[in-house]
Short mmCIF file of C-alpha atoms and ligand atoms in Angstrom, two decimals:
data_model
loop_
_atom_site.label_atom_id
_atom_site.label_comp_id
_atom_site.label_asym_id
_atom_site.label_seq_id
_atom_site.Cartn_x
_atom_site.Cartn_y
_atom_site.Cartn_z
CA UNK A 722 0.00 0.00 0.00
CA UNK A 723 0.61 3.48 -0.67
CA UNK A 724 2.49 5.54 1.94
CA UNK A 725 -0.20 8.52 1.09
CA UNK A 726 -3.28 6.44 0.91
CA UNK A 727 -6.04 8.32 -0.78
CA UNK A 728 -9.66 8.28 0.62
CA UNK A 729 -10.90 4.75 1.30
CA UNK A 730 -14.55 4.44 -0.25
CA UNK A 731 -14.98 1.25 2.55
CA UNK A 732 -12.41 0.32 5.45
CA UNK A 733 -14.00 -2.67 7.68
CA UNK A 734 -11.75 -2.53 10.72
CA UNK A 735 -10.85 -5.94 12.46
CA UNK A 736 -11.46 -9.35 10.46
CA UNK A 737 -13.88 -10.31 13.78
CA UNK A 738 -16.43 -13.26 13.47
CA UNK A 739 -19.22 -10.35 12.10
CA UNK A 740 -16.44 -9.41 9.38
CA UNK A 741 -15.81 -13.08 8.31
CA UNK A 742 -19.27 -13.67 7.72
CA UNK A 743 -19.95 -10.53 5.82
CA UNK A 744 -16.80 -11.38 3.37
CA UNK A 745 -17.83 -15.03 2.93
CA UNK A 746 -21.44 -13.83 2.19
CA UNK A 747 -20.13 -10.62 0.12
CA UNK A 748 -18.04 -13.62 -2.08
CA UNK A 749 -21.23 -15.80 -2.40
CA UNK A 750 -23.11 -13.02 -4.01
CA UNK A 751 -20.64 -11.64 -6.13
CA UNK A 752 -20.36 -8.37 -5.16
CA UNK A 753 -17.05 -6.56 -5.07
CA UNK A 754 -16.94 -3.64 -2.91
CA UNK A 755 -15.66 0.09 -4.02
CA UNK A 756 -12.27 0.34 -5.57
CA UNK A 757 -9.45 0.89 -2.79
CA UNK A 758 -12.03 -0.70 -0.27
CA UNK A 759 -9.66 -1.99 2.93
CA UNK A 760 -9.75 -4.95 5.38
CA UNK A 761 -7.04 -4.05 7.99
CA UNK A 762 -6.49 -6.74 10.39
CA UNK A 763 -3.10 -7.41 12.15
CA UNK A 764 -3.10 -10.75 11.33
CA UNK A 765 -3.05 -12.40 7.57
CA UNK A 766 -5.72 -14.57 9.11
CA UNK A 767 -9.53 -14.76 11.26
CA UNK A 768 -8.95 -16.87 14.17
CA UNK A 769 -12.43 -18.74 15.38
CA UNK A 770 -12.54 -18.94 19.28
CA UNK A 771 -14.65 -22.22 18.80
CA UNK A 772 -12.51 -24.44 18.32
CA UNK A 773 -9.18 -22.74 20.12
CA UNK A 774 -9.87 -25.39 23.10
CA UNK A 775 -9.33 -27.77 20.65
CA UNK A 776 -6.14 -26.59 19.35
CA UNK A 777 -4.66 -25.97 22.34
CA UNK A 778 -5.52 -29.58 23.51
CA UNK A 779 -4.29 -31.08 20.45
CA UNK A 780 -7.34 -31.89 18.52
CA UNK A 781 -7.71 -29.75 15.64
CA UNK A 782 -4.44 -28.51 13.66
CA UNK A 783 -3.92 -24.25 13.12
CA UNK A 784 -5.16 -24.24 9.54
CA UNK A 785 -8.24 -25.32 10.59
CA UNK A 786 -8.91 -23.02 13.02
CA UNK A 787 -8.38 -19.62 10.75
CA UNK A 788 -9.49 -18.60 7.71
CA UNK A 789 -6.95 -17.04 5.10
CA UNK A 790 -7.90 -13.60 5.08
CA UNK A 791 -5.93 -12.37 1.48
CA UNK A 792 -8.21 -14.76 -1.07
CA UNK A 793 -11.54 -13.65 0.63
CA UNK A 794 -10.68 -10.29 0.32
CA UNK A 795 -9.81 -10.37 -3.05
CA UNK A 796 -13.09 -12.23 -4.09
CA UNK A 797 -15.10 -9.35 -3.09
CA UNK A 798 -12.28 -6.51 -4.51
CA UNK A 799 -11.36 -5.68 -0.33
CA UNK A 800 -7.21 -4.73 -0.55
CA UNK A 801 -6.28 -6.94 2.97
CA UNK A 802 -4.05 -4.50 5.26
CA UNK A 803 -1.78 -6.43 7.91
CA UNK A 804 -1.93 -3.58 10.97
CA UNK A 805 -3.43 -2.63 13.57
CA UNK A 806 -5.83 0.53 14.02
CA UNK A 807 -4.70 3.11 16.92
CA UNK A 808 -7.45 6.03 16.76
CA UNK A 809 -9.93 6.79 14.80
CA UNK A 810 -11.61 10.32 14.85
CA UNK A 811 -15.15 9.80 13.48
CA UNK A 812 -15.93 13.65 12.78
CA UNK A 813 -13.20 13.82 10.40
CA UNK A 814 -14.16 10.25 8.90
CA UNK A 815 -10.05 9.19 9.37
CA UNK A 816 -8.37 6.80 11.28
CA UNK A 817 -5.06 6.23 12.23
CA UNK A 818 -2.58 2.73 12.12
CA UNK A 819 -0.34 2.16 14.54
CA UNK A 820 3.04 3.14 12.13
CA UNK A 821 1.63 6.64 12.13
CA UNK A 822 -0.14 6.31 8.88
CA UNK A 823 -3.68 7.93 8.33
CA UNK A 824 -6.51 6.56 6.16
CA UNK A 825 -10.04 9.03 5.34
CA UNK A 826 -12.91 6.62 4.40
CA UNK A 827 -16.42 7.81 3.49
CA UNK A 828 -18.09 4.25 5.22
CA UNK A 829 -16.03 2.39 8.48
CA UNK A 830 -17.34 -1.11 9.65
CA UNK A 831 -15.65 -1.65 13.35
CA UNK A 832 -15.86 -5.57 14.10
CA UNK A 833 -12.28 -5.33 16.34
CA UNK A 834 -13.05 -7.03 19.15
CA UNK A 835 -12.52 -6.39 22.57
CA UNK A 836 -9.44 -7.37 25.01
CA UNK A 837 -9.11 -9.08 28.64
CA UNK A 838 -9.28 -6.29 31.44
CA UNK A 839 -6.87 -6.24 34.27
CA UNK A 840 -8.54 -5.54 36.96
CA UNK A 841 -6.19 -5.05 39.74
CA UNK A 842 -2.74 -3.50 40.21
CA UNK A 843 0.41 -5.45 39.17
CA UNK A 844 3.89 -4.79 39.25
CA UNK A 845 4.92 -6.34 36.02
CA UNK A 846 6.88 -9.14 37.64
CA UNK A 847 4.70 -11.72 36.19
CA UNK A 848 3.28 -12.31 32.35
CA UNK A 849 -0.25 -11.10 32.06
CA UNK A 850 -1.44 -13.08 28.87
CA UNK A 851 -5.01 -12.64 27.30
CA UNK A 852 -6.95 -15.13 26.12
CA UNK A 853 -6.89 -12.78 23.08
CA UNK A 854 -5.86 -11.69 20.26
CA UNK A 855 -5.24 -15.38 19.67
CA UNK A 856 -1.99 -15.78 17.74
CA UNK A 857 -0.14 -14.02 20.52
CA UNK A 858 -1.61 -16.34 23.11
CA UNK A 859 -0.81 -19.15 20.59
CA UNK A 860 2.53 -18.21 20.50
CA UNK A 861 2.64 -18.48 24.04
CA UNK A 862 1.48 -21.42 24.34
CA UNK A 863 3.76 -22.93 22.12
CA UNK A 864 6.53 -21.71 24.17
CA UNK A 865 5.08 -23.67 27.12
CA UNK A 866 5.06 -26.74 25.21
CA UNK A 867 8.91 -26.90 24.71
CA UNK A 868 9.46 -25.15 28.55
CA UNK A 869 6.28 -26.05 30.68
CA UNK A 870 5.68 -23.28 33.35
CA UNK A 871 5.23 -25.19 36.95
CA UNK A 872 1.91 -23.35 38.02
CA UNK A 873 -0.60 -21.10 36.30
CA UNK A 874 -3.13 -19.13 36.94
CA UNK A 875 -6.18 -18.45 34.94
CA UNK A 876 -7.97 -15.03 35.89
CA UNK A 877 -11.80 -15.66 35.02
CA UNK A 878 -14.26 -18.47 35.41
CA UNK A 879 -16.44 -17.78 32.71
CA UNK A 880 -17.20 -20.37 29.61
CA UNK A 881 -13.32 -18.87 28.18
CA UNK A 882 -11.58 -19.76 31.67
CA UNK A 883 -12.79 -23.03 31.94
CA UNK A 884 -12.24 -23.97 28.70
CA UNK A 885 -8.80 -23.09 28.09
CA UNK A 886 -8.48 -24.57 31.70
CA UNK A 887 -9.43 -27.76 30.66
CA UNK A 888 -7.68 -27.35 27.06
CA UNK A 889 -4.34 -26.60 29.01
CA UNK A 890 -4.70 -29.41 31.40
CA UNK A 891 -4.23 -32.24 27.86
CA UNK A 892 -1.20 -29.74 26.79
CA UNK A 893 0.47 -29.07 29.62
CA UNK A 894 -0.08 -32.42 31.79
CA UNK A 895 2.94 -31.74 34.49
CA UNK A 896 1.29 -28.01 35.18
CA UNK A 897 -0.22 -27.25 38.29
CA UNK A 898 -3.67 -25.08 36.87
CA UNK A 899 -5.50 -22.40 39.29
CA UNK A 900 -8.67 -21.05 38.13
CA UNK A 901 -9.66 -18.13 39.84
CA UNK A 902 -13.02 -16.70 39.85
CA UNK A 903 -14.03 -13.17 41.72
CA UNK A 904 -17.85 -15.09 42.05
CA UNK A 905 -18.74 -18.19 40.93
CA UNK A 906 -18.08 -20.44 38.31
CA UNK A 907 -19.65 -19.87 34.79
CA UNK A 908 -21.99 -17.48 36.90
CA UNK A 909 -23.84 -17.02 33.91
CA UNK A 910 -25.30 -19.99 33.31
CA UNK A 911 -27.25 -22.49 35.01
CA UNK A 912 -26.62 -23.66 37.92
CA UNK A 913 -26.78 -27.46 37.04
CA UNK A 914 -24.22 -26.66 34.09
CA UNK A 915 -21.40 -25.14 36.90
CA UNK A 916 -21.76 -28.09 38.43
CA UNK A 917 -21.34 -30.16 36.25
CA UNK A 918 -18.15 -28.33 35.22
CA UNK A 919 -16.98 -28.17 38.73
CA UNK A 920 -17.06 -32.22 38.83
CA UNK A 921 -14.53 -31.88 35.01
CA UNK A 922 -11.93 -29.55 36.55
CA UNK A 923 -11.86 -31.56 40.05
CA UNK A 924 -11.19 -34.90 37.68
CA UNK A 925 -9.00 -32.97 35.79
CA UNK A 926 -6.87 -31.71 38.97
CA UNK A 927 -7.61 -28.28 38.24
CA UNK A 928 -7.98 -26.02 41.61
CA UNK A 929 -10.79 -23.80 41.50
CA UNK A 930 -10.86 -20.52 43.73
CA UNK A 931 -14.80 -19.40 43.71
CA UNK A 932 -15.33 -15.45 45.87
CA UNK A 933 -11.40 -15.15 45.02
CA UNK A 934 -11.09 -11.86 43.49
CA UNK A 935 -7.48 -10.93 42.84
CA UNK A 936 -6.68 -7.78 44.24
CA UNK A 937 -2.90 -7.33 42.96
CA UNK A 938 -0.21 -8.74 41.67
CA UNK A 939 3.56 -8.01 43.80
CA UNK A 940 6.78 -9.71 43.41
CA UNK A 941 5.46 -12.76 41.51
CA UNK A 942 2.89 -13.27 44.33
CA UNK A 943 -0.81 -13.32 43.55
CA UNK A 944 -3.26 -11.41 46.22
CA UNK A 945 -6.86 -12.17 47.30
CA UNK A 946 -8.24 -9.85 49.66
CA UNK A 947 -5.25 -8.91 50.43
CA UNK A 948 -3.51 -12.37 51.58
CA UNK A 949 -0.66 -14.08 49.33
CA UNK A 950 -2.36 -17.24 47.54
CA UNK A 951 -0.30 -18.03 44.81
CA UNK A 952 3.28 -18.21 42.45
CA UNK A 953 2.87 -18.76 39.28
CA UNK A 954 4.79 -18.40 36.20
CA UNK A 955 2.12 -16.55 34.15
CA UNK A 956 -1.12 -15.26 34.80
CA UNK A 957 -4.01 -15.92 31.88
CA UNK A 958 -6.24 -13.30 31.61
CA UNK A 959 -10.14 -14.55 30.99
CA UNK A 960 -11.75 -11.94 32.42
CA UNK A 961 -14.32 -11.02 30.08
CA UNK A 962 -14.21 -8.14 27.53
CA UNK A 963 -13.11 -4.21 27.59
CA UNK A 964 -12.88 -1.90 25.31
CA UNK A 965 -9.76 -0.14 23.52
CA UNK A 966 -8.86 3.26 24.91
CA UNK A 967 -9.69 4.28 21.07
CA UNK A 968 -12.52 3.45 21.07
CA UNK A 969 -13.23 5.97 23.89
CA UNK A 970 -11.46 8.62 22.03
CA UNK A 971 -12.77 8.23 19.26
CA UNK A 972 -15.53 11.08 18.87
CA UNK A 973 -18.45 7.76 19.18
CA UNK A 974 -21.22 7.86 21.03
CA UNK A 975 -19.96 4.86 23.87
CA UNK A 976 -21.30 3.40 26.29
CA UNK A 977 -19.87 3.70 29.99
CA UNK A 978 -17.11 0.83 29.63
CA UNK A 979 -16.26 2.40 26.03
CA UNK A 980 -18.42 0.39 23.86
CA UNK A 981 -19.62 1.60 20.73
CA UNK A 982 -23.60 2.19 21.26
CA UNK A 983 -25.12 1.12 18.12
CA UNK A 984 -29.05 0.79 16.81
CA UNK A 985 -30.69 -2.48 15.29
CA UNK A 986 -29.11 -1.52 11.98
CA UNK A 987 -25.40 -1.64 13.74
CA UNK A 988 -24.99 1.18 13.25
CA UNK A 989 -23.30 3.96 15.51
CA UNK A 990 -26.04 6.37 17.28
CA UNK A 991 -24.48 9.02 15.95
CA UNK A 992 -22.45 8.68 13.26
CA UNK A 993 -24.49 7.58 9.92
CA UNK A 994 -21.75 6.23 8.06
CA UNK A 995 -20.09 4.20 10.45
CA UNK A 996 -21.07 0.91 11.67
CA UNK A 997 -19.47 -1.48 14.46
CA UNK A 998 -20.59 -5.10 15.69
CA UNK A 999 -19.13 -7.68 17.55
CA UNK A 1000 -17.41 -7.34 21.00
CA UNK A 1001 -16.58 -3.98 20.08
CA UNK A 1002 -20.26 -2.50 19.98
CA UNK A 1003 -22.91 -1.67 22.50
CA UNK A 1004 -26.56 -3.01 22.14
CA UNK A 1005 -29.41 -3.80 24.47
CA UNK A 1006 -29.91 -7.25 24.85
CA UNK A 1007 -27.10 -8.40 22.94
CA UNK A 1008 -24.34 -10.18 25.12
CA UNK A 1009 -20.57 -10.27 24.21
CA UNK A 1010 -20.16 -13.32 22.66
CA UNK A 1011 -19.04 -15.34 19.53
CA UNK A 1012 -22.67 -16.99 18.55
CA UNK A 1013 -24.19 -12.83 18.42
CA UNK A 1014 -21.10 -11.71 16.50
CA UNK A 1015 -21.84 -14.39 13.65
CA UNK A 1016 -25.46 -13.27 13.62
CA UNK A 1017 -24.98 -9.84 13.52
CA UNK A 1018 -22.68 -10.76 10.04
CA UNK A 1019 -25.28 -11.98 7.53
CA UNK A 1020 -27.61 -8.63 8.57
CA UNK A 1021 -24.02 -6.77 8.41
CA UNK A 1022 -23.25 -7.79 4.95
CA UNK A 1023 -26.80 -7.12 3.99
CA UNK A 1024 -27.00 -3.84 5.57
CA UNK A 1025 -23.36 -2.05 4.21
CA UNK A 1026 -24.34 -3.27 0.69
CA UNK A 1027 -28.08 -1.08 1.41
CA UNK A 1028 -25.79 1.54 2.55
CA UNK A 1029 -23.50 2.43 -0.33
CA UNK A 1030 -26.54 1.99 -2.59
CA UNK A 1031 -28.88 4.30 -0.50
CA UNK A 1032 -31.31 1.80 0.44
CA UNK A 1033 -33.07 0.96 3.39
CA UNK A 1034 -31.09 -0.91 6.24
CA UNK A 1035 -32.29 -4.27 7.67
CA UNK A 1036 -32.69 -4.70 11.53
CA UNK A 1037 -30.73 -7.36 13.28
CA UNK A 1038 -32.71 -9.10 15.98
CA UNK A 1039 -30.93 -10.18 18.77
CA UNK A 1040 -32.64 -14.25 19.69
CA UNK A 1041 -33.47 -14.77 23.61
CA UNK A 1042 -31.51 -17.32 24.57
CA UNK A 1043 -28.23 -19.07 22.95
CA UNK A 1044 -27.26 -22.36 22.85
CA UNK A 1045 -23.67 -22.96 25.01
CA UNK A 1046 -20.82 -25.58 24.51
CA UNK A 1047 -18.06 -25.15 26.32
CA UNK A 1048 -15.49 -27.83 25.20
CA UNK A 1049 -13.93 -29.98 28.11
CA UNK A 1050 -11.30 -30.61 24.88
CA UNK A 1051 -11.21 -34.07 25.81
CA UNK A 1052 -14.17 -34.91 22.91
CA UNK A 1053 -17.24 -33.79 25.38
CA UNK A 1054 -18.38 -30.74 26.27
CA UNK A 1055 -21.10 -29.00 28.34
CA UNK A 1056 -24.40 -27.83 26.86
CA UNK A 1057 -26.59 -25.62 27.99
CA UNK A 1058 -29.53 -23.84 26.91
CA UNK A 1059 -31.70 -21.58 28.93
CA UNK A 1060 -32.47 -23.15 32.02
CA UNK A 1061 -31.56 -26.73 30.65
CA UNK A 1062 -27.84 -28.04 30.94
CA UNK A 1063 -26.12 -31.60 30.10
CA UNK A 1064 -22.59 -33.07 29.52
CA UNK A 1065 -20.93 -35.85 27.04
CA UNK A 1066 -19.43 -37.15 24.17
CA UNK A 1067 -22.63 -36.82 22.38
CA UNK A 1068 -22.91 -32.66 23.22
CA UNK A 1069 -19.07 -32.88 21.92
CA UNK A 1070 -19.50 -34.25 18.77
CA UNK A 1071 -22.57 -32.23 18.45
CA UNK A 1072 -19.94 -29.27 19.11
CA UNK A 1073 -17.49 -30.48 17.00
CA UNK A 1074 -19.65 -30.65 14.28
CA UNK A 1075 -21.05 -27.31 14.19
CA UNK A 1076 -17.58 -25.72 14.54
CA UNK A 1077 -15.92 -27.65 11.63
CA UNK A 1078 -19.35 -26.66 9.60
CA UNK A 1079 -18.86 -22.54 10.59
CA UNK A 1080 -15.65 -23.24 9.11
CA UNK A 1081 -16.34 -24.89 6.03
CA UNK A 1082 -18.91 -22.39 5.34
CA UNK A 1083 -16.37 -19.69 5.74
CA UNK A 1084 -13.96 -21.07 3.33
CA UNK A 1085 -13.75 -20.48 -0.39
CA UNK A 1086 -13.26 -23.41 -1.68
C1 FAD B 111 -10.83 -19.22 24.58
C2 FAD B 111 -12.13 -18.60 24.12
C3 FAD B 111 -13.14 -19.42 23.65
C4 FAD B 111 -14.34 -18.86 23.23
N1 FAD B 111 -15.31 -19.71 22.77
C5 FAD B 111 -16.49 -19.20 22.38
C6 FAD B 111 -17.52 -20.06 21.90
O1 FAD B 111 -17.36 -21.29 21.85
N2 FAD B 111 -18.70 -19.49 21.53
C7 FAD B 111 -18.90 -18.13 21.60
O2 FAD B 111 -19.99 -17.67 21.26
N3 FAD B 111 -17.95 -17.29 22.04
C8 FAD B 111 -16.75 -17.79 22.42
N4 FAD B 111 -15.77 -16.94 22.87
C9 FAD B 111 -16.01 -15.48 22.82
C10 FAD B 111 -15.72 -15.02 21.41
O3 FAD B 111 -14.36 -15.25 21.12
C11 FAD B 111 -15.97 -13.54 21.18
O4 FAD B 111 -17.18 -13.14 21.72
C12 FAD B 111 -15.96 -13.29 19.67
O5 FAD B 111 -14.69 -13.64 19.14
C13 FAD B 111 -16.24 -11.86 19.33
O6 FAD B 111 -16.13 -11.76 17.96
P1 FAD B 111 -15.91 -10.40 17.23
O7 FAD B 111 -16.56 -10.59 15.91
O8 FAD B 111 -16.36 -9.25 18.05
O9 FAD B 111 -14.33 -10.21 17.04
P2 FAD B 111 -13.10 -11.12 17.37
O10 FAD B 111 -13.36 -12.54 17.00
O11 FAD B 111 -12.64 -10.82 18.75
O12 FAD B 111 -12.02 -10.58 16.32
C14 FAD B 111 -11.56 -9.26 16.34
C15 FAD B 111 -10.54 -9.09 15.24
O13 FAD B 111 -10.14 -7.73 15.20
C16 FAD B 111 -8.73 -7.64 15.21
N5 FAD B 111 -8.33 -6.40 15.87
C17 FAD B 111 -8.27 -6.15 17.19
N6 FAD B 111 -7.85 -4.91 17.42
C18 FAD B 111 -7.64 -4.35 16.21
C19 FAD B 111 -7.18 -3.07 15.79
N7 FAD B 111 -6.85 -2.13 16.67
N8 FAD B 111 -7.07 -2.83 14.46
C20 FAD B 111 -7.41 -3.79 13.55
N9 FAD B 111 -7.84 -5.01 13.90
C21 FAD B 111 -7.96 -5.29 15.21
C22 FAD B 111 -8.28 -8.89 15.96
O14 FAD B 111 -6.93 -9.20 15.65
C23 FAD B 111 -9.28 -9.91 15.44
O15 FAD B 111 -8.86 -10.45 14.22
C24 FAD B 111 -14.55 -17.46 23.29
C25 FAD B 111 -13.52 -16.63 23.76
C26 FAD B 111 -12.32 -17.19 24.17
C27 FAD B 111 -11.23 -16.27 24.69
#
């Protein structure tokens, strides 16, 4: 690219579950966005958190868990951008990359996710390491493989925490696992289905620390309410989502946490010609999560087609309830739906299944 790049008809920001979908769909129908229309992503690929368990516990290889992002760019005329977005200023329609460079665009789609927060005070003497972005946690990992650490500690007990809990028990068999939760575990869902995943880390020799918030992080030594618990060599952050500091700067109507507040249409409240989904957005009734992101694609793709032509925009409905599997990565997982939960082999092939399907789907050829 350019060093001067001229004004970007389209730049879709982040190649996020919502921004997968739209490509694969934009492909599908033929159409081929604006000339000098951008994807910039950091990574040449879109990572799918699915199946990430599963790579990390040996089941599934790295090709197929991403998606080349190059050849479904080109199919629908998208240049692919390897960087990462620093600031964006919406009432000048620019943005900025983190060399320095600046891109105008006349239409922005924001599907960048969201990273781990820390929430307590740390000294830097031990690695904090997000679940995400994925290929730096994957690099991480593979470090581990060749020099196990003795203990970690995974910050979050949500459906991520347990997971890669479980996923890094098969890897890293000689590694004492902690899995610290400020609550409960998997808080959000029902009761039956924590239990159930209570009984899978005990079996799997994974210590779980329920009302354990951590308050800081000194010396190497980790801190609940204020009394020394723990030593490990890293610390994996699965503590939900937060926003970029961007994000807040950005001149976007946000939310309290710095979430982008969108309407039905996914689009920004207050900025017609930009439009965000995913982790990255605001909207009532919509949680944080991979299954909404993928939704929100199809009426994404539908909806930034409607707006370069100047037609109506569709709505995206967000469902009630979502089907759950959280892997155990041993071949079963834990299912839940609404108030209903259930565990086994069958619920992981079931999972398996619909993973290596999304992907398929997602794929050109
Ligand atoms: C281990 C794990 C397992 C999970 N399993 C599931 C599951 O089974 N089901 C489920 O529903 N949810 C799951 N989730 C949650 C799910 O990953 C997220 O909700 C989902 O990925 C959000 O998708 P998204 O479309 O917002 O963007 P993401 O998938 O987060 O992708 C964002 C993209 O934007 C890029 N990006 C980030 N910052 C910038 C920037 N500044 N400039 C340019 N590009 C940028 C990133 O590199 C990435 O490619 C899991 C999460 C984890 C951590």
């Amino acid at each position: 690219m350019q060093k001067n790049t001229p004004n970007a008809p389209l730049v879709l920001v982040g190649a996020g579950h919502a921004h997968l979908v739209t490509l694969r769909q934009w492909a599908t129908k033929g159409f081929s966005a604006p000339a000098g229309s951008l994807l910039i992503n950091p990574d040449p690929h879109a990572w799918y958190s699915g199946m990430m368990p599963g790579l990390i516990a040996g089941r599934f290889q790295p090709e197929q868990c991403r998606i080349p992002l190059a050849s479904l760019c080109a199919a629908s005329g998208l240049e692919l951008v390897c960087a990462a977005v620093s600031s964006i200023t919406a009432d000048n329609s620019a943005l900025e990359l983190a060399d320095g460079q600046r891109i105008a665009f006349d239409t922005l789609s924001l599907n960048s996710g969201a990273k781990a927060p820390v929430l307590f005070e740390h000294d830097q003497s031990l690695a904090l390491i997000g679940a995400k972005p994925f290929p730096h946690f994957i690099r991480q990992w593979q470090q581990w493989l060749t020099t196990p650490p003795r203990q970690l500690a995974i910050v979050g007990a949500g459906a991520a925490g347990f997971e890669l809990a479980m996923a890094l028990r098969i890897s890293l068999p000689g590694t004492q696992i902690d899995l610290f939760s400020s609550g409960t575990l998997l808080a959000s869902h029902p009761p039956r289905l924590a239990r159930l995943a209570s009984n899978r880390l005990r079996k799997a020799q994974i210590t779980l620390h329920e009302h354990s918030p951590i308050d800081r992080i000194t010396s190497g030594q980790l801190y609940v309410k204020q009394q020394p618990v723990l030593q490990p060599q890293a610390v994996i952050l699965a503590t939900g989502t937060a926003a970029p500091d961007w994000q807040q700067h950005s001149g976007l109507n946000c939310d309290t946490e710095g979430f982008i507040r969108i309407d039905s249409h996914l689009r920004s409240l207050d900025h017609d010609n930009i439009f965000a989904s995913g982790d990255c957005a605001s909207l009532p009734q919509t949680p944080h999560s991979g299954v909404y992101a993928v939704r929100q694609g199809s009426v994404l793709a539908d909806n930034l087609i409607a707006h370069l032509q100047g037609s109506p925009l569709g709505s995206f409905q967000p469902q009630s309830k979502a089907l759950a599997l959280l892997s155990c990565a041993d071949g079963r997982a834990l299912l839940s739906y609404g108030p209903l939960a259930s565990e086994g082999k069958l619920a992981g092939r079931f999972k398996d299944w619909l993973d290596l399907r999304f992907m398929q789907q997602q794929r050109l050829t």
